[in-house]
mmCIF file of C-alpha atoms in Angstrom:
data_model
loop_
_atom_site.group_PDB
_atom_site.id
_atom_site.type_symbol
_atom_site.label_atom_id
_atom_site.label_comp_id
_atom_site.label_asym_id
_atom_site.label_seq_id
_atom_site.Cartn_x
_atom_site.Cartn_y
_atom_site.Cartn_z
ATOM 1 C CA MET Z 24 -9.622 11.971 -15.344
ATOM 2 C CA GLY Z 25 -9.792 8.648 -17.359
ATOM 3 C CA GLU Z 26 -7.093 6.105 -17.574
ATOM 4 C CA ASN Z 27 -3.601 7.588 -17.256
ATOM 5 C CA VAL Z 28 -0.673 6.169 -18.770
ATOM 6 C CA ALA Z 29 1.274 6.497 -15.406
ATOM 7 C CA ALA Z 30 -1.643 4.719 -13.872
ATOM 8 C CA ARG Z 31 -0.609 1.557 -15.393
ATOM 9 C CA THR Z 32 2.466 1.405 -12.954
ATOM 10 C CA VAL Z 33 1.319 4.145 -10.565
ATOM 11 C CA PRO Z 34 -2.045 4.620 -9.435
ATOM 12 C CA VAL Z 35 -3.654 8.187 -10.084
ATOM 13 C CA GLU Z 36 -4.429 8.413 -6.267
ATOM 14 C CA ASP Z 37 -0.851 7.981 -5.393
ATOM 15 C CA ILE Z 38 0.081 10.704 -7.860
ATOM 16 C CA LEU Z 39 -2.586 12.818 -6.442
ATOM 17 C CA SER Z 40 -1.473 12.276 -2.746
ATOM 18 C CA SER Z 41 2.081 13.134 -3.564
ATOM 19 C CA THR Z 42 3.712 16.183 -1.962
ATOM 20 C CA VAL Z 43 4.165 19.256 -3.698
ATOM 21 C CA THR Z 44 5.765 22.741 -2.732
ATOM 22 C CA ILE Z 45 4.260 25.845 -2.793
ATOM 23 C CA PHE Z 46 5.661 29.248 -2.027
ATOM 24 C CA SER Z 47 3.250 32.177 -1.242
ATOM 25 C CA SER Z 48 4.455 34.373 -3.978
ATOM 26 C CA GLY Z 49 7.111 34.245 -6.939
ATOM 27 C CA THR Z 50 9.581 36.022 -4.900
ATOM 28 C CA ASP Z 51 8.904 33.805 -1.639
ATOM 29 C CA LYS Z 52 12.118 31.843 -0.609
ATOM 30 C CA ARG Z 53 9.993 29.692 2.105
ATOM 31 C CA PRO Z 54 8.535 26.548 0.905
ATOM 32 C CA TRP Z 55 5.638 24.789 2.475
ATOM 33 C CA HIS Z 56 4.329 21.672 1.536
ATOM 34 C CA ILE Z 57 0.746 20.322 0.388
ATOM 35 C CA ASN Z 58 -0.959 17.318 -1.162
ATOM 36 C CA MET Z 59 -1.169 17.664 -5.158
ATOM 37 C CA SER Z 60 -4.870 17.145 -4.974
ATOM 38 C CA VAL Z 61 -5.127 20.276 -2.524
ATOM 39 C CA ALA Z 62 -2.686 22.288 -4.880
ATOM 40 C CA LEU Z 63 -4.898 21.466 -7.836
ATOM 41 C CA ASP Z 64 -8.183 22.115 -6.061
ATOM 42 C CA GLY Z 65 -6.475 25.599 -4.904
ATOM 43 C CA ILE Z 66 -6.078 26.337 -8.647
ATOM 44 C CA LYS Z 67 -9.618 25.796 -9.518
ATOM 45 C CA THR Z 68 -10.944 27.634 -6.535
ATOM 46 C CA GLY Z 69 -8.120 30.024 -5.641
ATOM 47 C CA LYS Z 70 -8.013 28.933 -2.125
ATOM 48 C CA MET Z 71 -4.576 27.476 -1.431
ATOM 49 C CA ASN Z 72 -4.761 26.873 2.451
ATOM 50 C CA ALA Z 73 -7.411 26.506 5.033
ATOM 51 C CA ASN Z 74 -7.069 29.961 6.011
ATOM 52 C CA ASP Z 75 -7.685 31.653 2.808
ATOM 53 C CA ASP Z 76 -11.291 32.513 1.414
ATOM 54 C CA GLY Z 77 -9.916 32.133 -2.156
ATOM 55 C CA MET Z 78 -10.951 35.803 -2.613
ATOM 56 C CA ARG Z 79 -7.167 36.947 -2.605
ATOM 57 C CA VAL Z 80 -5.862 34.457 -5.141
ATOM 58 C CA ALA Z 81 -9.141 34.867 -7.494
ATOM 59 C CA LYS Z 82 -8.964 38.782 -7.326
ATOM 60 C CA SER Z 83 -5.111 38.665 -8.199
ATOM 61 C CA VAL Z 84 -5.677 36.380 -11.138
ATOM 62 C CA ASN Z 85 -8.372 38.781 -12.321
ATOM 63 C CA ASP Z 86 -5.993 41.924 -11.859
ATOM 64 C CA VAL Z 87 -3.529 39.859 -14.063
ATOM 65 C CA ARG Z 88 -5.768 39.162 -17.031
ATOM 66 C CA ALA Z 89 -7.124 42.719 -16.804
ATOM 67 C CA CYS Z 90 -3.778 44.321 -17.049
ATOM 68 C CA SER Z 91 -2.529 45.704 -20.456
ATOM 69 C CA ASP Z 92 0.933 46.962 -19.257
ATOM 70 C CA ASP Z 93 3.570 43.854 -19.678
ATOM 71 C CA GLU Z 94 5.876 45.123 -16.942
ATOM 72 C CA GLU Z 95 3.087 45.532 -14.610
ATOM 73 C CA LYS Z 96 1.479 42.447 -15.289
ATOM 74 C CA LYS Z 97 4.958 40.533 -14.521
ATOM 75 C CA LYS Z 98 5.058 42.414 -11.174
ATOM 76 C CA LEU Z 99 1.025 41.055 -10.642
ATOM 77 C CA LYS Z 100 2.051 37.639 -11.610
ATOM 78 C CA LEU Z 101 4.735 37.468 -8.801
ATOM 79 C CA ARG Z 102 2.061 38.209 -6.355
ATOM 80 C CA LEU Z 103 0.433 34.781 -7.083
ATOM 81 C CA PRO Z 104 1.162 31.521 -5.222
ATOM 82 C CA SER Z 105 3.593 29.516 -6.842
ATOM 83 C CA VAL Z 106 3.541 25.672 -6.809
ATOM 84 C CA MET Z 107 6.256 23.456 -7.986
ATOM 85 C CA PHE Z 108 4.262 20.358 -9.218
ATOM 86 C CA ALA Z 109 7.460 18.274 -9.841
ATOM 87 C CA GLY Z 110 7.539 17.240 -6.111
ATOM 88 C CA SER Z 111 8.772 18.016 -2.658
ATOM 89 C CA PHE Z 112 11.654 20.836 -2.610
ATOM 90 C CA LEU Z 113 13.651 22.498 0.284
ATOM 91 C CA GLY Z 114 13.821 25.849 -2.129
ATOM 92 C CA ARG Z 115 13.528 26.968 -5.651
ATOM 93 C CA GLU Z 116 16.607 25.189 -7.265
ATOM 94 C CA ASP Z 117 16.549 21.796 -9.225
ATOM 95 C CA VAL Z 118 19.284 20.447 -6.349
ATOM 96 C CA ASP Z 119 16.525 21.227 -3.859
ATOM 97 C CA LEU Z 120 14.263 18.113 -4.930
ATOM 98 C CA GLN Z 121 13.611 15.856 -2.261
ATOM 99 C CA LYS Z 122 11.151 13.390 -3.692
ATOM 100 C CA HIS Z 123 9.770 13.471 -7.412
ATOM 101 C CA SER Z 124 6.163 13.551 -7.688
ATOM 102 C CA ARG Z 125 6.022 11.787 -10.945
ATOM 103 C CA VAL Z 126 4.435 14.729 -13.152
ATOM 104 C CA ILE Z 127 6.123 17.283 -15.064
ATOM 105 C CA VAL Z 128 4.669 20.810 -15.922
ATOM 106 C CA LEU Z 129 4.046 21.762 -19.477
ATOM 107 C CA ASP Z 130 3.348 25.309 -20.384
ATOM 108 C CA TRP Z 131 2.493 27.055 -23.532
ATOM 109 C CA ASP Z 132 2.393 30.817 -23.510
ATOM 110 C CA ASP Z 133 0.578 33.161 -26.121
ATOM 111 C CA VAL Z 134 -1.582 30.195 -27.257
ATOM 112 C CA TYR Z 135 -3.697 32.069 -29.767
ATOM 113 C CA ALA Z 136 -0.715 33.781 -31.422
ATOM 114 C CA LYS Z 137 1.259 30.362 -31.998
ATOM 115 C CA VAL Z 138 -1.505 27.756 -32.620
ATOM 116 C CA ARG Z 139 -4.515 29.903 -33.500
ATOM 117 C CA LYS Z 140 -6.483 28.228 -30.659
ATOM 118 C CA LYS Z 141 -8.068 29.764 -27.743
ATOM 119 C CA PRO Z 142 -6.309 28.807 -24.287
ATOM 120 C CA ALA Z 143 -9.882 27.062 -23.257
ATOM 121 C CA THR Z 144 -9.592 25.049 -26.369
ATOM 122 C CA LEU Z 145 -6.171 23.962 -25.906
ATOM 123 C CA ARG Z 146 -6.756 23.087 -22.602
ATOM 124 C CA ASP Z 147 -9.919 20.964 -23.300
ATOM 125 C CA GLU Z 148 -7.989 19.127 -26.047
ATOM 126 C CA LEU Z 149 -5.197 18.327 -23.565
ATOM 127 C CA LYS Z 150 -7.295 16.887 -20.891
ATOM 128 C CA LYS Z 151 -8.318 14.248 -23.775
ATOM 129 C CA HIS Z 152 -4.886 12.741 -23.350
ATOM 130 C CA PRO Z 153 -4.730 9.868 -21.060
ATOM 131 C CA PHE Z 154 -1.480 10.906 -19.712
ATOM 132 C CA ILE Z 155 -2.635 14.234 -18.585
ATOM 133 C CA LEU Z 156 -3.482 14.547 -15.110
ATOM 134 C CA SER Z 157 -5.192 18.234 -15.218
ATOM 135 C CA ALA Z 158 -4.680 21.356 -17.577
ATOM 136 C CA TRP Z 159 -5.840 24.775 -16.694
ATOM 137 C CA VAL Z 160 -5.677 28.304 -18.461
ATOM 138 C CA SER Z 161 -2.740 30.145 -17.046
ATOM 139 C CA PRO Z 162 -2.994 33.100 -14.687
ATOM 140 C CA SER Z 163 -2.449 35.479 -17.844
ATOM 141 C CA GLY Z 164 -5.299 34.022 -19.510
ATOM 142 C CA ASP Z 165 -3.043 33.847 -22.641
ATOM 143 C CA GLY Z 166 -1.504 30.240 -21.923
ATOM 144 C CA VAL Z 167 -2.152 27.003 -20.979
ATOM 145 C CA LYS Z 168 -0.573 24.569 -18.318
ATOM 146 C CA CYS Z 169 -0.593 21.054 -17.868
ATOM 147 C CA LEU Z 170 0.561 18.240 -15.464
ATOM 148 C CA ALA Z 171 1.827 15.175 -17.338
ATOM 149 C CA CYS Z 172 2.354 11.749 -15.833
ATOM 150 C CA VAL Z 173 5.844 10.436 -16.055
ATOM 151 C CA ALA Z 174 6.646 6.637 -15.299
ATOM 152 C CA PHE Z 175 10.020 5.774 -13.578
ATOM 153 C CA PRO Z 176 11.519 2.428 -13.997
#
Protein backbone atom coordinates (compact mmCIF):
# COMPACT_ATOMS: atom_id res chain seq x y z
CA MET A 1 0.00 0.00 0.00
CA GLY A 2 2.91 2.38 0.54
CA GLU A 3 2.82 5.56 2.58
CA ASN A 4 -0.60 7.09 2.79
CA VAL A 5 -1.33 10.82 3.18
CA ALA A 6 -3.91 10.13 5.87
CA ALA A 7 -1.39 7.84 7.56
CA ARG A 8 0.53 10.94 8.63
CA THR A 9 -2.26 11.66 11.10
CA VAL A 10 -4.06 8.30 11.23
CA PRO A 11 -2.25 4.98 10.82
CA VAL A 12 -3.46 2.98 7.80
CA GLU A 13 -4.06 0.03 10.13
CA ASP A 14 -6.56 2.17 12.08
CA ILE A 15 -8.40 3.03 8.87
CA LEU A 16 -8.45 -0.60 7.74
CA SER A 17 -9.86 -1.64 11.12
CA SER A 18 -12.71 0.91 10.83
CA THR A 19 -16.24 -0.43 10.79
CA VAL A 20 -18.09 -0.16 7.49
CA THR A 21 -21.66 -1.02 6.61
CA ILE A 22 -22.76 -3.72 4.23
CA PHE A 23 -26.14 -4.66 2.82
CA SER A 24 -26.77 -8.09 1.31
CA SER A 25 -28.08 -6.45 -1.89
CA GLY A 26 -28.74 -3.08 -3.45
CA THR A 27 -32.31 -3.14 -2.12
CA ASP A 28 -31.70 -4.59 1.35
CA LYS A 29 -32.60 -2.24 4.20
CA ARG A 30 -30.92 -4.20 7.03
CA PRO A 31 -27.34 -3.07 7.62
CA TRP A 32 -24.65 -5.23 9.11
CA HIS A 33 -21.21 -4.10 10.03
CA ILE A 34 -17.81 -5.51 9.22
CA ASN A 35 -14.21 -4.45 9.41
CA MET A 36 -13.04 -2.45 6.36
CA SER A 37 -10.20 -4.89 5.70
CA VAL A 38 -12.72 -7.76 5.61
CA ALA A 39 -14.88 -5.83 3.13
CA LEU A 40 -11.87 -5.14 0.89
CA ASP A 41 -10.86 -8.79 1.07
CA GLY A 42 -14.46 -9.68 0.15
CA ILE A 43 -14.20 -7.58 -2.99
CA LYS A 44 -11.04 -9.45 -3.98
CA THR A 45 -12.38 -12.91 -3.19
CA GLY A 46 -16.14 -12.49 -3.57
CA LYS A 47 -16.54 -13.81 -0.01
CA MET A 48 -18.40 -11.28 2.12
CA ASN A 49 -18.90 -13.33 5.28
CA ALA A 50 -17.75 -16.51 6.98
CA ASN A 51 -20.76 -18.48 5.72
CA ASP A 52 -20.12 -17.56 2.09
CA ASP A 53 -17.82 -19.55 -0.18
CA GLY A 54 -17.52 -16.55 -2.52
CA MET A 55 -19.14 -18.36 -5.43
CA ARG A 56 -22.45 -16.44 -5.35
CA VAL A 57 -20.82 -13.01 -5.52
CA ALA A 58 -18.22 -14.07 -8.09
CA LYS A 59 -20.93 -15.66 -10.29
CA SER A 60 -23.09 -12.54 -9.91
CA VAL A 61 -20.24 -10.23 -10.96
CA ASN A 62 -19.55 -12.47 -13.95
CA ASP A 63 -23.27 -12.36 -14.84
CA VAL A 64 -23.22 -8.54 -14.71
CA ARG A 65 -20.13 -8.33 -16.91
CA ALA A 66 -21.55 -10.79 -19.45
CA CYS A 67 -24.92 -9.02 -19.73
CA SER A 68 -25.39 -6.78 -22.76
CA ASP A 69 -28.86 -5.46 -21.86
CA ASP A 70 -28.55 -2.27 -19.75
CA GLU A 71 -31.83 -2.77 -17.86
CA GLU A 72 -31.02 -6.39 -17.03
CA LYS A 73 -27.51 -5.35 -15.99
CA LYS A 74 -29.00 -2.84 -13.49
CA LYS A 75 -31.18 -5.60 -12.02
CA LEU A 76 -28.22 -7.95 -11.71
CA LYS A 77 -26.09 -5.26 -10.01
CA LEU A 78 -28.85 -4.74 -7.42
CA ARG A 79 -28.41 -8.38 -6.35
CA LEU A 80 -24.78 -7.77 -5.35
CA PRO A 81 -23.80 -6.89 -1.79
CA SER A 82 -23.48 -3.15 -1.23
CA VAL A 83 -20.71 -1.75 0.98
CA MET A 84 -20.87 1.76 2.45
CA PHE A 85 -17.16 2.39 2.99
CA ALA A 86 -17.75 5.86 4.46
CA GLY A 87 -18.39 4.31 7.86
CA SER A 88 -20.90 2.78 10.21
CA PHE A 89 -24.51 3.53 9.22
CA LEU A 90 -27.87 2.56 10.72
CA GLY A 91 -29.51 2.79 7.28
CA ARG A 92 -28.83 3.93 3.72
CA GLU A 93 -29.19 7.69 4.22
CA ASP A 94 -26.50 10.27 5.03
CA VAL A 95 -28.23 11.07 8.33
CA ASP A 96 -27.77 7.42 9.36
CA LEU A 97 -23.98 7.82 9.63
CA GLN A 98 -22.80 6.93 13.14
CA LYS A 99 -19.03 7.09 12.68
CA HIS A 100 -16.99 8.08 9.62
CA SER A 101 -14.27 5.69 8.44
CA ARG A 102 -11.95 8.47 7.15
CA VAL A 103 -12.31 7.34 3.53
CA ILE A 104 -14.45 8.45 0.63
CA VAL A 105 -15.37 6.39 -2.40
CA LEU A 106 -14.45 7.72 -5.83
CA ASP A 107 -16.30 6.08 -8.70
CA TRP A 108 -15.72 6.38 -12.45
CA ASP A 109 -18.19 4.87 -14.93
CA ASP A 110 -17.52 4.05 -18.60
CA VAL A 111 -13.80 4.63 -18.17
CA TYR A 112 -12.69 3.73 -21.67
CA ALA A 113 -15.30 5.96 -23.32
CA LYS A 114 -14.33 8.92 -21.13
CA VAL A 115 -10.56 8.72 -20.69
CA ARG A 116 -9.51 6.19 -23.35
CA LYS A 117 -7.97 3.84 -20.79
CA LYS A 118 -8.88 0.32 -19.87
CA PRO A 119 -10.41 0.17 -16.38
CA ALA A 120 -7.55 -2.04 -15.15
CA THR A 121 -5.02 0.56 -16.36
CA LEU A 122 -6.77 3.38 -14.49
CA ARG A 123 -7.05 1.16 -11.40
CA ASP A 124 -3.30 0.49 -11.47
CA GLU A 125 -2.50 4.18 -11.93
CA LEU A 126 -4.73 5.14 -9.00
CA LYS A 127 -3.05 2.61 -6.72
CA LYS A 128 0.23 4.53 -7.15
CA HIS A 129 -1.17 7.64 -5.43
CA PRO A 130 -0.28 7.86 -1.75
CA PHE A 131 -3.80 8.81 -0.63
CA ILE A 132 -5.50 5.87 -2.37
CA LEU A 133 -6.12 3.01 0.05
CA SER A 134 -7.55 0.58 -2.51
CA ALA A 135 -8.81 0.54 -6.11
CA TRP A 136 -10.69 -2.04 -8.15
CA VAL A 137 -12.58 -2.54 -11.40
CA SER A 138 -16.32 -2.14 -10.81
CA PRO A 139 -18.74 -5.07 -11.11
CA SER A 140 -19.79 -3.90 -14.57
CA GLY A 141 -16.21 -4.23 -15.76
CA ASP A 142 -16.46 -0.76 -17.35
CA GLY A 143 -15.70 1.41 -14.33
CA VAL A 144 -13.28 1.87 -11.48
CA LYS A 145 -13.88 2.47 -7.79
CA CYS A 146 -11.32 3.51 -5.22
CA LEU A 147 -11.07 4.50 -1.59
CA ALA A 148 -9.34 7.79 -0.93
CA CYS A 149 -8.19 8.63 2.59
CA VAL A 150 -9.32 11.94 3.99
CA ALA A 151 -7.80 13.58 7.03
CA PHE A 152 -9.85 15.23 9.73
CA PRO A 153 -8.58 18.04 11.96
